[in-house]
Short mmCIF file of C-alpha atoms in Angstrom, two decimals:
data_model
loop_
_atom_site.label_atom_id
_atom_site.label_comp_id
_atom_site.label_asym_id
_atom_site.label_seq_id
_atom_site.Cartn_x
_atom_site.Cartn_y
_atom_site.Cartn_z
CA MET V 23 12.46 16.84 8.48
CA ALA V 24 12.38 17.83 4.79
CA LYS V 25 15.08 16.41 2.52
CA ASP V 26 16.15 17.72 -0.89
CA MET V 27 16.80 14.64 -3.06
CA THR V 28 18.01 16.58 -6.11
CA GLN V 29 21.59 16.79 -4.80
CA GLY V 30 24.01 14.24 -3.34
CA LYS V 31 24.74 10.52 -3.78
CA GLU V 32 21.65 8.89 -5.21
CA TRP V 33 21.87 5.55 -3.38
CA LYS V 34 22.56 7.19 -0.02
CA LEU V 35 19.56 9.52 -0.37
CA ILE V 36 17.25 6.72 -1.44
CA LEU V 37 18.48 4.33 1.26
CA SER V 38 18.29 6.92 4.07
CA PHE V 39 14.76 7.79 2.93
CA THR V 40 13.69 4.17 2.53
CA LEU V 41 14.93 2.72 5.85
CA PRO V 42 12.44 4.70 8.00
CA LEU V 43 9.71 3.73 5.52
CA ILE V 44 10.60 0.08 5.97
CA GLY V 45 10.52 0.51 9.74
CA GLY V 46 7.20 2.34 9.64
CA ASN V 47 5.52 -0.09 7.30
CA LEU V 48 6.78 -3.11 9.21
CA LEU V 49 5.05 -1.53 12.19
CA GLN V 50 1.90 -1.10 10.09
CA GLN V 51 2.09 -4.77 9.13
CA ILE V 52 2.59 -5.66 12.79
CA TYR V 53 -0.62 -3.97 13.77
CA SER V 54 -2.40 -5.73 10.90
CA LEU V 55 -0.78 -9.03 11.88
CA ALA V 56 -1.70 -8.47 15.53
CA ASP V 57 -5.39 -8.73 14.66
CA SER V 58 -4.87 -12.15 13.08
CA LEU V 59 -2.46 -13.50 15.70
CA ILE V 60 -4.57 -12.37 18.64
CA VAL V 61 -7.82 -13.57 17.08
CA GLY V 62 -6.24 -16.92 16.16
CA ASN V 63 -4.83 -17.45 19.64
CA PHE V 64 -7.71 -16.07 21.74
CA ALA V 65 -10.83 -16.58 19.58
CA GLY V 66 -9.91 -19.65 17.53
CA GLN V 67 -9.28 -20.72 13.93
CA THR V 68 -12.85 -20.02 12.77
CA ALA V 69 -12.58 -16.41 13.97
CA LEU V 70 -9.23 -16.11 12.15
CA ALA V 71 -10.90 -17.30 8.96
CA SER V 72 -13.67 -14.68 9.36
CA VAL V 73 -11.13 -11.84 9.65
CA GLY V 74 -9.24 -13.18 6.62
CA THR V 75 -12.41 -13.42 4.54
CA SER V 76 -13.26 -9.76 5.13
CA PHE V 77 -9.76 -8.50 4.25
CA PRO V 78 -10.16 -8.33 0.43
CA ILE V 79 -13.28 -6.19 0.86
CA THR V 80 -11.53 -3.73 3.19
CA PHE V 81 -8.66 -3.55 0.72
CA LEU V 82 -11.03 -2.91 -2.20
CA LEU V 83 -12.88 -0.12 -0.37
CA LEU V 84 -9.62 1.57 0.60
CA ALA V 85 -8.33 1.24 -2.96
CA LEU V 86 -11.13 3.45 -4.29
CA ALA V 87 -9.45 6.49 -2.72
CA THR V 88 -5.82 5.37 -2.52
CA GLY V 89 -5.16 6.47 -6.09
CA LEU V 90 -6.07 10.07 -5.30
CA THR V 91 -3.63 10.00 -2.40
CA ASN V 92 -0.92 8.71 -4.70
CA GLY V 93 -1.65 11.42 -7.27
CA VAL V 94 -1.38 14.05 -4.54
CA GLY V 95 2.00 12.62 -3.47
CA VAL V 96 3.43 12.57 -7.01
CA MET V 97 2.36 16.20 -7.55
CA ALA V 98 3.72 17.31 -4.18
CA SER V 99 7.16 15.75 -4.76
CA GLN V 100 7.46 17.36 -8.20
CA PHE V 101 6.28 20.77 -6.95
CA TYR V 102 8.78 20.50 -4.09
CA GLY V 103 11.60 19.54 -6.46
CA ALA V 104 10.69 22.50 -8.70
CA LYS V 105 10.63 24.89 -5.67
CA ASN V 106 7.00 25.80 -6.42
CA ALA V 107 5.61 26.62 -2.95
CA GLU V 108 2.27 28.06 -4.03
CA ALA V 109 1.37 25.04 -6.16
CA PHE V 110 2.46 22.78 -3.28
CA ARG V 111 -0.01 24.49 -0.89
CA LYS V 112 -2.83 24.45 -3.44
CA ASN V 113 -2.28 20.72 -3.92
CA LEU V 114 -2.34 20.08 -0.16
CA SER V 115 -5.49 22.09 0.59
CA THR V 116 -7.36 20.52 -2.34
CA ALA V 117 -6.28 17.04 -1.21
CA CYS V 118 -7.68 17.60 2.29
CA PHE V 119 -11.11 18.51 0.94
CA THR V 120 -11.11 15.68 -1.60
CA LEU V 121 -9.93 12.87 0.65
CA LEU V 122 -12.21 13.83 3.56
CA GLY V 123 -15.22 13.63 1.27
CA ALA V 124 -14.03 10.39 -0.30
CA GLY V 125 -13.38 8.84 3.10
CA ILE V 126 -16.89 9.58 4.37
CA LEU V 127 -18.46 8.31 1.13
CA ILE V 128 -16.49 5.05 1.09
CA THR V 129 -17.24 4.44 4.78
CA ILE V 130 -20.98 4.64 4.12
CA LEU V 131 -20.66 2.54 0.96
CA GLY V 132 -18.71 -0.16 2.79
CA ILE V 133 -21.24 -0.48 5.62
CA LEU V 134 -24.22 -0.62 3.24
CA THR V 135 -22.71 -3.21 0.89
CA SER V 136 -20.94 -5.45 3.42
CA ARG V 137 -23.55 -8.24 3.49
CA PRO V 138 -24.03 -8.67 -0.28
CA LEU V 139 -20.26 -8.52 -0.78
CA LEU V 140 -19.48 -11.18 1.83
CA ALA V 141 -22.47 -13.48 1.37
CA GLY V 142 -23.00 -13.00 -2.36
CA LEU V 143 -19.73 -12.11 -4.06
CA LEU V 144 -17.35 -13.97 -1.74
CA GLN V 145 -19.79 -16.75 -0.83
CA ALA V 146 -18.43 -16.78 2.71
CA ASP V 147 -19.07 -19.97 4.65
CA ALA V 148 -22.07 -19.77 6.99
CA SER V 149 -19.86 -20.65 9.97
CA ILE V 150 -17.81 -17.46 9.56
CA LEU V 151 -20.29 -15.04 7.92
CA ASP V 152 -21.62 -13.32 11.06
CA ASP V 153 -18.16 -12.60 12.50
CA ALA V 154 -16.83 -11.50 9.12
CA LEU V 155 -19.76 -9.11 8.66
CA LEU V 156 -19.32 -7.65 12.14
CA TYR V 157 -15.57 -7.13 11.65
CA LEU V 158 -16.04 -5.53 8.23
CA ARG V 159 -18.71 -3.04 9.32
CA ILE V 160 -16.69 -1.85 12.30
CA TYR V 161 -13.52 -1.66 10.21
CA CYS V 162 -15.30 0.56 7.66
CA ILE V 163 -15.84 3.20 10.35
CA GLY V 164 -12.09 3.73 10.43
CA LEU V 165 -11.64 4.17 6.67
CA VAL V 166 -11.96 7.97 6.88
CA PHE V 167 -8.99 7.97 9.28
CA GLN V 168 -6.98 5.79 6.89
CA PHE V 169 -7.63 8.21 4.03
CA ALA V 170 -6.56 11.16 6.18
CA TYR V 171 -3.37 9.47 7.40
CA ASN V 172 -2.40 8.32 3.88
CA THR V 173 -2.81 11.90 2.60
CA PHE V 174 -0.70 13.45 5.35
CA ALA V 175 1.95 10.72 5.03
CA ALA V 176 2.15 11.17 1.24
CA ILE V 177 2.78 14.90 1.67
CA LEU V 178 5.49 14.31 4.28
CA ARG V 179 7.19 11.72 2.07
CA SER V 180 7.08 14.12 -0.89
CA ILE V 181 9.38 16.53 0.96
CA GLY V 182 11.74 13.73 1.95
CA ASP V 183 10.43 13.21 5.51
CA SER V 184 9.98 9.47 5.95
CA ARG V 185 11.09 9.35 9.60
CA SER V 186 8.09 11.14 11.11
CA THR V 187 5.62 8.72 9.55
CA MET V 188 7.51 5.85 11.19
CA TYR V 189 6.97 7.42 14.62
CA PHE V 190 3.25 7.90 13.98
CA LEU V 191 2.90 4.25 12.98
CA LEU V 192 4.91 3.14 16.03
CA LEU V 193 2.42 4.93 18.28
CA ALA V 194 -0.56 3.48 16.38
CA THR V 195 0.92 -0.03 16.54
CA VAL V 196 1.38 0.10 20.32
CA VAL V 197 -2.17 1.42 20.76
CA ASN V 198 -3.59 -1.29 18.50
CA ILE V 199 -1.81 -4.21 20.15
CA VAL V 200 -2.62 -3.09 23.69
CA LEU V 201 -6.28 -2.54 22.82
CA ASP V 202 -6.41 -5.83 20.87
CA LEU V 203 -5.28 -7.77 23.93
CA ILE V 204 -7.84 -6.02 26.14
CA PHE V 205 -10.84 -5.86 23.81
CA VAL V 206 -10.58 -9.44 22.47
CA GLN V 207 -11.22 -10.73 25.98
CA PHE V 208 -14.64 -9.07 26.05
CA TRP V 209 -15.81 -8.70 22.44
CA GLN V 210 -13.79 -11.26 20.43
CA VAL V 211 -13.70 -10.29 16.71
CA ALA V 212 -15.59 -7.01 17.30
CA GLY V 213 -13.05 -5.96 19.92
CA VAL V 214 -10.13 -6.45 17.53
CA ALA V 215 -11.94 -4.38 14.88
CA TRP V 216 -12.58 -1.49 17.31
CA ALA V 217 -8.93 -1.55 18.39
CA THR V 218 -7.89 -1.10 14.76
CA VAL V 219 -10.29 1.82 14.25
CA ILE V 220 -8.94 3.64 17.32
CA ALA V 221 -5.33 3.05 16.22
CA GLN V 222 -6.14 4.44 12.76
CA ALA V 223 -7.61 7.57 14.34
CA VAL V 224 -4.48 8.03 16.46
CA SER V 225 -2.19 7.85 13.42
CA ALA V 226 -4.38 10.29 11.42
CA PHE V 227 -4.57 12.94 14.15
CA THR V 228 -0.87 12.77 15.07
CA ALA V 229 0.27 12.94 11.41
CA GLY V 230 -2.10 15.82 10.63
CA GLY V 231 -1.12 17.76 13.74
CA TYR V 232 2.58 17.38 12.94
CA LEU V 233 2.19 18.34 9.28
CA PHE V 234 0.24 21.54 9.84
CA ARG V 235 2.23 22.69 12.89
CA LYS V 236 5.80 21.76 11.97
CA VAL V 237 6.08 21.97 8.18
CA GLU V 238 6.42 25.50 6.83
CA LEU V 239 4.99 24.59 3.42
CA ALA V 240 1.80 23.34 5.13
CA ARG V 241 1.10 26.62 6.93
CA PHE V 242 -1.67 28.57 5.25
CA ARG V 243 -2.54 32.24 5.42
CA LYS V 244 -6.13 33.45 5.49
CA GLY V 245 -8.01 32.47 2.34
CA GLN V 246 -5.36 30.02 1.09
CA PHE V 247 -6.84 26.81 2.48
CA ARG V 248 -9.50 26.10 -0.10
CA PHE V 249 -10.47 23.78 -2.94
CA HIS V 250 -8.71 24.42 -6.28
CA ARG V 251 -10.37 22.95 -9.34
CA GLU V 252 -7.19 22.87 -11.46
CA MET V 253 -5.33 20.89 -8.78
CA PHE V 254 -8.26 18.52 -8.41
CA GLY V 255 -8.25 17.90 -12.16
CA MET V 256 -4.51 17.25 -12.16
CA SER V 257 -4.78 14.87 -9.20
CA LEU V 258 -7.53 12.99 -11.03
CA ARG V 259 -5.34 12.58 -14.12
CA LEU V 260 -2.58 11.12 -11.97
CA GLY V 261 -4.76 9.44 -9.36
CA VAL V 262 -7.53 7.74 -11.34
CA PRO V 263 -5.17 5.33 -13.15
CA THR V 264 -3.66 4.40 -9.79
CA SER V 265 -7.15 4.02 -8.30
CA ILE V 266 -7.97 1.66 -11.16
CA GLN V 267 -4.73 -0.18 -10.45
CA GLN V 268 -5.51 -0.47 -6.73
CA CYS V 269 -9.11 -1.45 -7.38
CA SER V 270 -7.95 -4.11 -9.82
CA VAL V 271 -5.68 -5.45 -7.07
CA GLY V 272 -8.62 -5.38 -4.66
CA LEU V 273 -10.99 -7.00 -7.14
CA GLY V 274 -8.40 -9.65 -7.90
CA MET V 275 -8.11 -10.35 -4.19
CA VAL V 276 -11.90 -10.61 -3.93
CA LEU V 277 -12.07 -13.09 -6.80
CA MET V 278 -9.15 -15.06 -5.35
CA GLN V 279 -10.80 -15.06 -1.92
CA ARG V 280 -13.92 -16.54 -3.47
CA LEU V 281 -11.78 -19.35 -4.87
CA ILE V 282 -10.01 -19.76 -1.52
CA ASN V 283 -13.37 -19.98 0.27
CA SER V 284 -14.35 -22.91 -1.94
CA PHE V 285 -11.62 -25.05 -0.34
CA GLY V 286 -12.95 -24.76 3.24
CA VAL V 287 -11.96 -23.28 6.60
CA ASP V 288 -8.51 -24.94 6.78
CA THR V 289 -7.44 -23.36 3.49
CA ILE V 290 -9.01 -20.00 4.37
CA SER V 291 -7.18 -19.77 7.69
CA ALA V 292 -3.91 -21.07 6.18
CA ILE V 293 -3.92 -18.54 3.33
CA THR V 294 -4.91 -15.76 5.75
CA ALA V 295 -1.88 -16.53 7.93
CA ALA V 296 0.50 -16.98 4.98
CA MET V 297 -0.61 -13.74 3.30
CA LYS V 298 -0.01 -11.80 6.52
CA LEU V 299 3.56 -13.08 6.56
CA GLU V 300 3.90 -12.51 2.81
CA SER V 301 2.90 -8.88 3.40
CA PHE V 302 5.84 -8.55 5.80
CA ALA V 303 8.21 -9.98 3.19
CA MET V 304 7.00 -7.50 0.56
CA VAL V 305 7.52 -4.42 2.75
CA PRO V 306 11.24 -3.75 1.98
CA ILE V 307 10.70 -4.07 -1.78
CA MET V 308 7.60 -1.88 -1.77
CA MET V 309 9.35 0.75 0.35
CA PHE V 310 12.32 0.84 -2.05
CA TYR V 311 9.67 1.41 -4.73
CA MET V 312 8.20 4.27 -2.70
CA GLY V 313 11.62 5.76 -1.98
CA LEU V 314 12.56 5.66 -5.67
CA SER V 315 9.17 7.14 -6.61
CA ASN V 316 9.72 10.17 -4.35
CA PHE V 317 13.33 10.50 -5.53
CA THR V 318 12.10 10.39 -9.14
CA GLY V 319 9.38 12.95 -8.43
CA GLN V 320 11.75 15.53 -6.98
CA ASN V 321 14.29 15.03 -9.76
CA MET V 322 11.59 15.18 -12.43
CA GLY V 323 10.63 18.56 -11.01
CA ALA V 324 14.30 19.61 -11.22
CA ARG V 325 14.62 18.00 -14.72
CA GLN V 326 17.59 15.80 -13.73
CA MET V 327 17.05 12.66 -15.81
CA ASP V 328 20.56 11.25 -15.39
CA ARG V 329 20.10 11.22 -11.62
CA ILE V 330 16.84 9.30 -12.02
CA LYS V 331 18.50 6.61 -14.14
CA ARG V 332 21.38 6.22 -11.71
CA GLY V 333 18.93 6.09 -8.82
CA TYR V 334 16.95 3.35 -10.60
CA HIS V 335 20.00 1.15 -11.17
CA GLN V 336 21.34 1.63 -7.65
CA THR V 337 17.94 0.99 -6.07
CA MET V 338 17.54 -2.19 -8.11
CA VAL V 339 20.85 -3.51 -6.74
CA MET V 340 19.91 -2.66 -3.13
CA ALA V 341 16.47 -4.21 -3.51
CA MET V 342 17.83 -7.39 -5.11
CA ILE V 343 20.28 -7.92 -2.26
CA THR V 344 17.47 -7.39 0.23
CA CYS V 345 15.26 -9.76 -1.73
CA ALA V 346 17.83 -12.55 -1.49
CA GLY V 347 17.70 -12.27 2.30
CA ILE V 348 13.89 -12.33 2.25
CA ILE V 349 13.88 -15.54 0.20
CA LEU V 350 16.13 -17.29 2.71
CA LEU V 351 13.95 -16.15 5.60
CA LEU V 352 10.73 -17.36 3.97
CA VAL V 353 12.19 -20.75 3.10
CA PHE V 354 13.87 -21.51 6.42
CA ALA V 355 11.90 -19.48 8.98
CA GLY V 356 8.48 -19.68 7.32
CA PRO V 357 7.38 -22.90 9.07
CA TYR V 358 8.13 -21.43 12.51
CA ALA V 359 6.27 -18.21 11.69
CA ILE V 360 3.20 -20.09 10.45
CA GLY V 361 3.22 -22.07 13.69
CA LEU V 362 2.55 -18.87 15.67
CA PHE V 363 -1.05 -18.84 14.43
CA HIS V 364 -1.91 -22.07 16.32
CA MET V 365 -3.84 -23.67 13.47
CA ASN V 366 -4.45 -27.37 13.07
CA GLN V 367 -1.90 -29.56 11.28
CA ALA V 368 -3.61 -29.52 7.87
CA ALA V 369 -3.92 -25.70 7.80
CA THR V 370 -0.34 -25.24 9.00
CA ALA V 371 0.98 -27.46 6.19
CA ILE V 372 -0.91 -25.45 3.55
CA GLY V 373 0.42 -22.18 4.93
CA VAL V 374 4.02 -23.40 4.91
CA GLU V 375 3.69 -24.70 1.35
CA TYR V 376 2.30 -21.31 0.21
CA LEU V 377 5.25 -19.36 1.65
CA GLN V 378 7.98 -21.73 0.49
CA THR V 379 6.59 -21.92 -3.05
CA LEU V 380 6.19 -18.18 -3.50
CA ALA V 381 9.58 -17.26 -1.99
CA TRP V 382 11.57 -18.36 -5.02
CA PHE V 383 9.77 -15.90 -7.30
CA PHE V 384 10.25 -12.75 -5.23
CA LEU V 385 13.01 -11.48 -7.55
CA ILE V 386 10.40 -11.06 -10.31
CA PHE V 387 8.18 -9.08 -7.95
CA CYS V 388 11.23 -6.96 -7.07
CA ILE V 389 11.97 -6.03 -10.70
CA MET V 390 8.34 -5.10 -11.31
CA TYR V 391 7.99 -2.81 -8.30
CA ILE V 392 11.34 -1.03 -8.56
CA THR V 393 10.60 -0.24 -12.22
CA ASN V 394 7.16 0.98 -11.17
CA GLY V 395 8.92 3.44 -8.85
CA VAL V 396 10.40 5.40 -11.76
CA LEU V 397 7.20 5.34 -13.80
CA GLN V 398 5.02 6.33 -10.84
CA GLY V 399 7.30 9.12 -9.66
CA SER V 400 7.60 10.57 -13.15
CA GLY V 401 3.82 10.81 -13.51
CA ASP V 402 3.65 8.03 -16.12
CA VAL V 403 0.99 6.24 -14.09
CA ALA V 404 -0.87 4.42 -16.87
CA TYR V 405 1.76 1.70 -17.31
CA PRO V 406 2.09 0.64 -13.65
CA THR V 407 -1.70 0.43 -13.73
CA ALA V 408 -1.64 -1.71 -16.87
CA GLY V 409 1.06 -3.93 -15.39
CA SER V 410 -0.84 -4.52 -12.15
CA MET V 411 -4.15 -5.15 -13.91
CA THR V 412 -2.54 -7.60 -16.33
CA SER V 413 -0.79 -9.39 -13.48
CA LEU V 414 -4.04 -9.84 -11.58
CA ILE V 415 -6.19 -10.78 -14.56
CA VAL V 416 -3.67 -13.45 -15.51
CA ARG V 417 -3.48 -14.65 -11.91
CA VAL V 418 -7.26 -14.99 -11.52
CA ILE V 419 -7.72 -16.78 -14.86
CA VAL V 420 -4.80 -19.15 -14.35
CA ALA V 421 -5.81 -19.93 -10.74
CA ASN V 422 -9.39 -20.79 -11.69
CA ILE V 423 -8.24 -22.98 -14.58
CA MET V 424 -5.67 -24.79 -12.43
CA ALA V 425 -8.23 -25.32 -9.64
CA THR V 426 -10.27 -27.59 -11.93
CA PHE V 427 -7.46 -30.17 -11.83
CA PRO V 428 -7.79 -32.28 -8.65
CA ALA V 429 -4.04 -32.90 -8.51
CA ILE V 430 -3.44 -29.14 -8.14
CA GLY V 431 -6.49 -28.05 -6.10
CA TYR V 432 -5.72 -25.31 -3.55
CA ARG V 433 -2.16 -25.01 -4.89
CA SER V 434 -3.61 -23.10 -7.85
CA ILE V 435 -3.92 -20.13 -5.47
CA PHE V 436 -0.17 -19.70 -5.15
CA TYR V 437 1.06 -21.29 -8.40
CA SER V 438 -0.75 -18.56 -10.34
CA ILE V 439 0.93 -15.61 -8.56
CA PRO V 440 4.41 -15.73 -10.21
CA ILE V 441 2.83 -16.21 -13.64
CA GLY V 442 0.96 -12.94 -13.11
CA TRP V 443 4.12 -11.21 -11.88
CA VAL V 444 6.02 -12.18 -15.04
CA CYS V 445 3.34 -10.63 -17.27
CA GLY V 446 3.15 -7.41 -15.22
CA THR V 447 6.94 -7.06 -15.14
CA ALA V 448 7.20 -7.35 -18.91
CA ILE V 449 4.82 -4.41 -19.43
CA VAL V 450 6.49 -1.94 -17.05
CA PHE V 451 10.07 -2.89 -17.90
CA ILE V 452 9.52 -2.41 -21.64
CA ARG V 453 7.90 0.98 -20.91
CA TYR V 454 10.92 2.04 -18.88
CA LEU V 455 13.30 1.07 -21.70
CA THR V 456 11.40 3.25 -24.21
CA GLY V 457 12.20 6.37 -22.13
CA LYS V 458 8.79 7.91 -22.82
CA TRP V 459 8.20 8.36 -19.09
CA LYS V 460 10.59 11.34 -19.25
CA THR V 461 7.86 13.48 -20.87
CA LYS V 462 5.21 12.93 -18.18
CA GLY V 463 6.28 15.44 -15.49
CA VAL V 464 3.61 17.49 -13.71
CA MET V 465 5.46 20.76 -14.30
CA GLN V 466 5.34 20.15 -18.03
CA ARG V 467 1.56 19.80 -17.83
CA SER V 468 0.93 22.82 -15.67
CA ALA V 469 1.54 26.17 -17.33
CA ALA V 470 -0.15 27.81 -14.38
CA GLY V 471 2.36 26.22 -12.05
CA LYS V 472 5.24 27.76 -13.98
CA GLU V 473 3.71 31.22 -13.99
CA GLU V 474 2.91 31.20 -10.29
CA ALA V 475 6.18 29.63 -9.11
CA LYS V 476 7.57 30.93 -5.84
CA HIS V 477 10.81 29.70 -4.32
CA VAL V 478 10.66 27.60 -1.19
#
């Protein structure tokens, strides 16, 4: 159901929009976590390490197109807030053509480059290389479905509908877990990968079917569903910086995984397990960021800057309170959660240490992402990109320097993370304080959009 976020209590709108996003993305994390838990319990610690080793590559491949999806979402929310129905439809039709092509291209690229990436760039251990390669190649087949789902979900979020995406992810999660449990018995790592691909296809088809059948703005008349060069250019201006940001995250993960691999299978499996749980902990903060981004987009379109500022302050308070609860959970429940992966004692200890060290710095991560929400939603995408890239560059450099000291060793992997967060937070927070993000709205850039405006 569409929701106009340009009127009403800011915190209530943002919270009601964000809660279904949190639910949906926790489900998404569950079906990602299911792969690792089921592999670890049914196929062993070495198989778990192989799935973990391939993860940074899958993230990097997906990041190449994620930025375009984000650009599409920012444009859609601002067009919706400005009541510009024709521009909204042009943006949607162009996105479908663009992301389908990108998905097919990245799928082929991922399959062709999987071996040199794993064996060469990541220097994966010989004991896990074959399983990691098999998992990665199968996973790549499902990338086109991920691109499609992310596009449809971004459009639905732009009109204030976060609840539907939660239902699609619930269905995909159930499908993935059931198929994981069945397929792992027969095909081990390959079975888990195929279960994920099928679940991704389910989420893409259900989200697309709902969008085009139930949302009035997504219904096209004859000749309307086509590629529009001006919308493509605008999405590139907004999307390419975010693609760079996402790719920098992915590349940073690749470089960190190479360092992780140098410490052996115990460390690989421990960090794999801990990062899966860390991803759960990050979900509420990242969904508040997404909720604030969509709120900002609609209110940028309506030119209501005071509402954006109030929304930012209120979201920061809600996210900080949530973050305090997350810290307590990681510190006190982390050891029990790590134990679910059934690793040996040495790996379990490393995983627990990772979670309990990182927990105390989550407030910094919270400030960075909530501030990113305003910048991203306003269309001022260069600074979130700069913040993320700086954070990761600092993290990689610091981790590799720390790793040369025997007394630190594998701990360099998680000691470096908060240092990177501090640097990234400084960049985006200073940008927010300058107020220059107020001039970056899509409607200000698009004279054609103003001339062709039609009321929703």
